mmCIF file of C-alpha atoms in Angstrom:
data_model
loop_
_atom_site.group_PDB
_atom_site.id
_atom_site.type_symbol
_atom_site.label_atom_id
_atom_site.label_comp_id
_atom_site.label_asym_id
_atom_site.label_seq_id
_atom_site.Cartn_x
_atom_site.Cartn_y
_atom_site.Cartn_z
ATOM 1 C CA MET A 1 -66.660 -32.306 -116.801
ATOM 2 C CA ALA A 2 -70.371 -33.043 -116.581
ATOM 3 C CA THR A 3 -71.440 -35.388 -113.863
ATOM 4 C CA LEU A 4 -75.012 -36.603 -113.298
ATOM 5 C CA LEU A 5 -75.656 -37.289 -109.611
ATOM 6 C CA SER A 6 -78.699 -38.472 -107.823
ATOM 7 C CA ALA A 7 -79.072 -38.705 -103.969
ATOM 8 C CA ARG A 8 -81.301 -38.170 -101.063
ATOM 9 C CA SER A 9 -80.184 -35.616 -98.465
ATOM 10 C CA ARG A 10 -81.022 -32.373 -96.650
ATOM 11 C CA LEU A 11 -81.570 -29.518 -99.093
ATOM 12 C CA THR A 12 -81.653 -25.797 -98.344
ATOM 13 C CA VAL A 13 -83.585 -23.952 -101.059
ATOM 14 C CA PHE A 14 -83.271 -20.148 -101.280
ATOM 15 C CA PRO A 15 -83.576 -17.202 -103.731
ATOM 16 C CA LEU A 16 -80.517 -15.236 -104.665
ATOM 17 C CA GLU A 17 -80.648 -12.301 -107.102
ATOM 18 C CA GLY A 18 -83.198 -13.759 -109.403
ATOM 19 C CA LEU A 19 -81.986 -17.408 -109.074
ATOM 20 C CA THR A 20 -83.440 -20.077 -106.997
ATOM 21 C CA LEU A 21 -80.722 -22.350 -105.493
ATOM 22 C CA ALA A 22 -80.565 -25.616 -103.686
ATOM 23 C CA TYR A 23 -77.603 -26.454 -101.481
ATOM 24 C CA THR A 24 -76.623 -29.774 -99.963
ATOM 25 C CA THR A 25 -73.375 -31.507 -98.955
ATOM 26 C CA GLN A 26 -71.803 -34.887 -99.545
ATOM 27 C CA SER A 27 -68.758 -36.509 -98.064
ATOM 28 C CA SER A 28 -65.600 -37.561 -99.715
ATOM 29 C CA ASP A 29 -65.194 -40.600 -97.452
ATOM 30 C CA SER A 30 -66.983 -42.640 -94.807
ATOM 31 C CA ARG A 31 -66.537 -40.086 -91.964
ATOM 32 C CA SER A 32 -69.592 -38.141 -93.337
ATOM 33 C CA LEU A 33 -67.942 -34.700 -92.884
ATOM 34 C CA GLY A 34 -69.984 -33.062 -95.657
ATOM 35 C CA ASP A 35 -66.797 -31.633 -97.134
ATOM 36 C CA ILE A 36 -68.291 -31.415 -100.730
ATOM 37 C CA ALA A 37 -70.797 -28.621 -101.320
ATOM 38 C CA ILE A 38 -73.276 -29.129 -104.059
ATOM 39 C CA VAL A 39 -75.133 -26.001 -105.310
ATOM 40 C CA GLY A 40 -77.705 -26.102 -108.109
ATOM 41 C CA VAL A 41 -79.892 -23.777 -109.867
ATOM 42 C CA ILE A 42 -83.499 -24.924 -109.702
ATOM 43 C CA GLU A 43 -86.848 -23.713 -111.015
ATOM 44 C CA SER A 44 -85.344 -22.228 -114.195
ATOM 45 C CA ASP A 45 -85.542 -23.271 -117.838
ATOM 46 C CA SER A 46 -82.421 -21.311 -118.838
ATOM 47 C CA ALA A 47 -80.166 -20.607 -115.830
ATOM 48 C CA THR A 48 -77.265 -22.857 -115.024
ATOM 49 C CA GLY A 49 -74.509 -23.090 -112.516
ATOM 50 C CA ASP A 50 -72.469 -20.678 -114.737
ATOM 51 C CA HIS A 51 -75.019 -17.941 -113.953
ATOM 52 C CA LEU A 52 -74.212 -18.494 -110.279
ATOM 53 C CA TRP A 53 -70.441 -18.029 -110.959
ATOM 54 C CA ARG A 54 -71.112 -14.850 -113.037
ATOM 55 C CA LEU A 55 -73.235 -13.586 -110.166
ATOM 56 C CA ALA A 56 -70.377 -14.147 -107.780
ATOM 57 C CA ALA A 57 -68.015 -12.395 -110.043
ATOM 58 C CA SER A 58 -70.299 -9.436 -110.338
ATOM 59 C CA MET A 59 -70.114 -8.748 -106.572
ATOM 60 C CA TYR A 60 -66.467 -7.525 -106.889
ATOM 61 C CA THR A 61 -65.054 -4.408 -108.563
ATOM 62 C CA ASN A 62 -62.011 -6.260 -109.908
ATOM 63 C CA PRO A 63 -62.286 -9.644 -111.467
ATOM 64 C CA PRO A 64 -62.134 -12.209 -108.629
ATOM 65 C CA THR A 65 -60.306 -15.583 -108.737
ATOM 66 C CA GLY A 66 -62.347 -18.739 -108.825
ATOM 67 C CA GLN A 67 -61.324 -19.306 -105.136
ATOM 68 C CA THR A 68 -62.960 -15.915 -104.207
ATOM 69 C CA GLN A 69 -66.046 -16.688 -106.238
ATOM 70 C CA ALA A 70 -66.430 -20.117 -104.510
ATOM 71 C CA ARG A 71 -66.097 -18.641 -101.119
ATOM 72 C CA TRP A 72 -68.790 -16.073 -101.942
ATOM 73 C CA ILE A 73 -71.096 -18.862 -103.198
ATOM 74 C CA LEU A 74 -70.397 -20.972 -100.073
ATOM 75 C CA THR A 75 -71.028 -17.956 -97.854
ATOM 76 C CA GLN A 76 -74.516 -17.491 -99.408
ATOM 77 C CA CYS A 77 -75.254 -21.141 -98.875
ATOM 78 C CA THR A 78 -74.237 -21.323 -95.346
ATOM 79 C CA ARG A 79 -76.069 -18.041 -94.622
ATOM 80 C CA ALA A 80 -79.289 -19.526 -96.134
ATOM 81 C CA ARG A 81 -78.936 -22.577 -94.071
ATOM 82 C CA THR A 82 -78.347 -20.681 -90.811
ATOM 83 C CA VAL A 83 -80.883 -17.825 -91.208
ATOM 84 C CA LYS A 84 -84.542 -18.959 -91.210
ATOM 85 C CA ALA A 85 -86.218 -16.499 -93.552
ATOM 86 C CA PRO A 86 -89.804 -16.949 -94.945
ATOM 87 C CA THR A 87 -88.541 -17.429 -98.450
ATOM 88 C CA TYR A 88 -86.024 -20.177 -97.541
ATOM 89 C CA ARG A 89 -87.045 -23.828 -97.382
ATOM 90 C CA ASP A 90 -85.296 -26.643 -95.522
ATOM 91 C CA LEU A 91 -86.090 -30.025 -96.935
ATOM 92 C CA PRO A 92 -84.584 -32.551 -94.498
ATOM 93 C CA ASP A 93 -84.949 -35.678 -96.672
ATOM 94 C CA ALA A 94 -85.235 -34.613 -100.321
ATOM 95 C CA LYS A 95 -84.660 -36.826 -103.324
ATOM 96 C CA TRP A 96 -82.801 -34.922 -106.020
ATOM 97 C CA THR A 97 -80.791 -35.193 -109.216
ATOM 98 C CA ALA A 98 -78.051 -32.750 -110.313
ATOM 99 C CA ASP A 99 -76.296 -32.187 -113.538
ATOM 100 C CA LEU A 100 -72.989 -30.806 -112.286
ATOM 101 C CA MET A 101 -70.914 -28.907 -114.765
ATOM 102 C CA ARG A 102 -68.188 -27.326 -112.545
ATOM 103 C CA GLU A 103 -66.025 -28.533 -109.663
ATOM 104 C CA LEU A 104 -63.592 -26.329 -107.778
ATOM 105 C CA HIS A 105 -61.088 -27.673 -105.206
ATOM 106 C CA LEU A 106 -60.635 -24.915 -102.591
ATOM 107 C CA ASP A 107 -57.027 -24.129 -101.549
ATOM 108 C CA ALA A 108 -58.168 -24.390 -97.885
ATOM 109 C CA LEU A 109 -61.309 -25.455 -96.071
ATOM 110 C CA PHE A 110 -64.002 -22.907 -96.160
ATOM 111 C CA ALA A 111 -67.229 -23.304 -94.231
ATOM 112 C CA ASN A 112 -66.108 -26.870 -93.719
ATOM 113 C CA HIS A 113 -65.973 -27.471 -97.525
ATOM 114 C CA ALA A 114 -62.968 -28.549 -99.590
ATOM 115 C CA ILE A 115 -64.801 -28.886 -102.901
ATOM 116 C CA LEU A 116 -67.626 -26.870 -104.568
ATOM 117 C CA ARG A 117 -69.652 -28.479 -107.316
ATOM 118 C CA THR A 118 -72.257 -26.546 -109.241
ATOM 119 C CA GLY A 119 -74.821 -26.965 -111.945
ATOM 120 C CA ARG A 120 -78.508 -27.543 -112.282
ATOM 121 C CA LEU A 121 -80.558 -29.469 -109.729
ATOM 122 C CA THR A 122 -84.022 -31.073 -109.870
ATOM 123 C CA ILE A 123 -85.966 -31.925 -106.679
ATOM 124 C CA GLU A 124 -88.032 -35.081 -107.270
#
């Protein structure tokens, strides 16, 4: 399931274990709840969203479920958006394009997200 998506929105850009990630949200309806999280690897010629899922899996002794990996990824994104570190960038109105390769529907809301979509993201 590959989806090419372009939009303009707030992006939070942050480093994570050798990857540089961009996080944003979209809404599944007109209420603008931001219930869809979009997380993309940026600034890499070879890393993809799969690298992010493998990183999440490596944080656990026993193989985690996709739900657990998704919650770990979302925790990193919301932490980056909340904590203002010198290496984090908040881009309030960025134009971007994402090649989204994976989508996971969470079994319950987590950090106000029902869906996590990951892949590669380019900031224009």
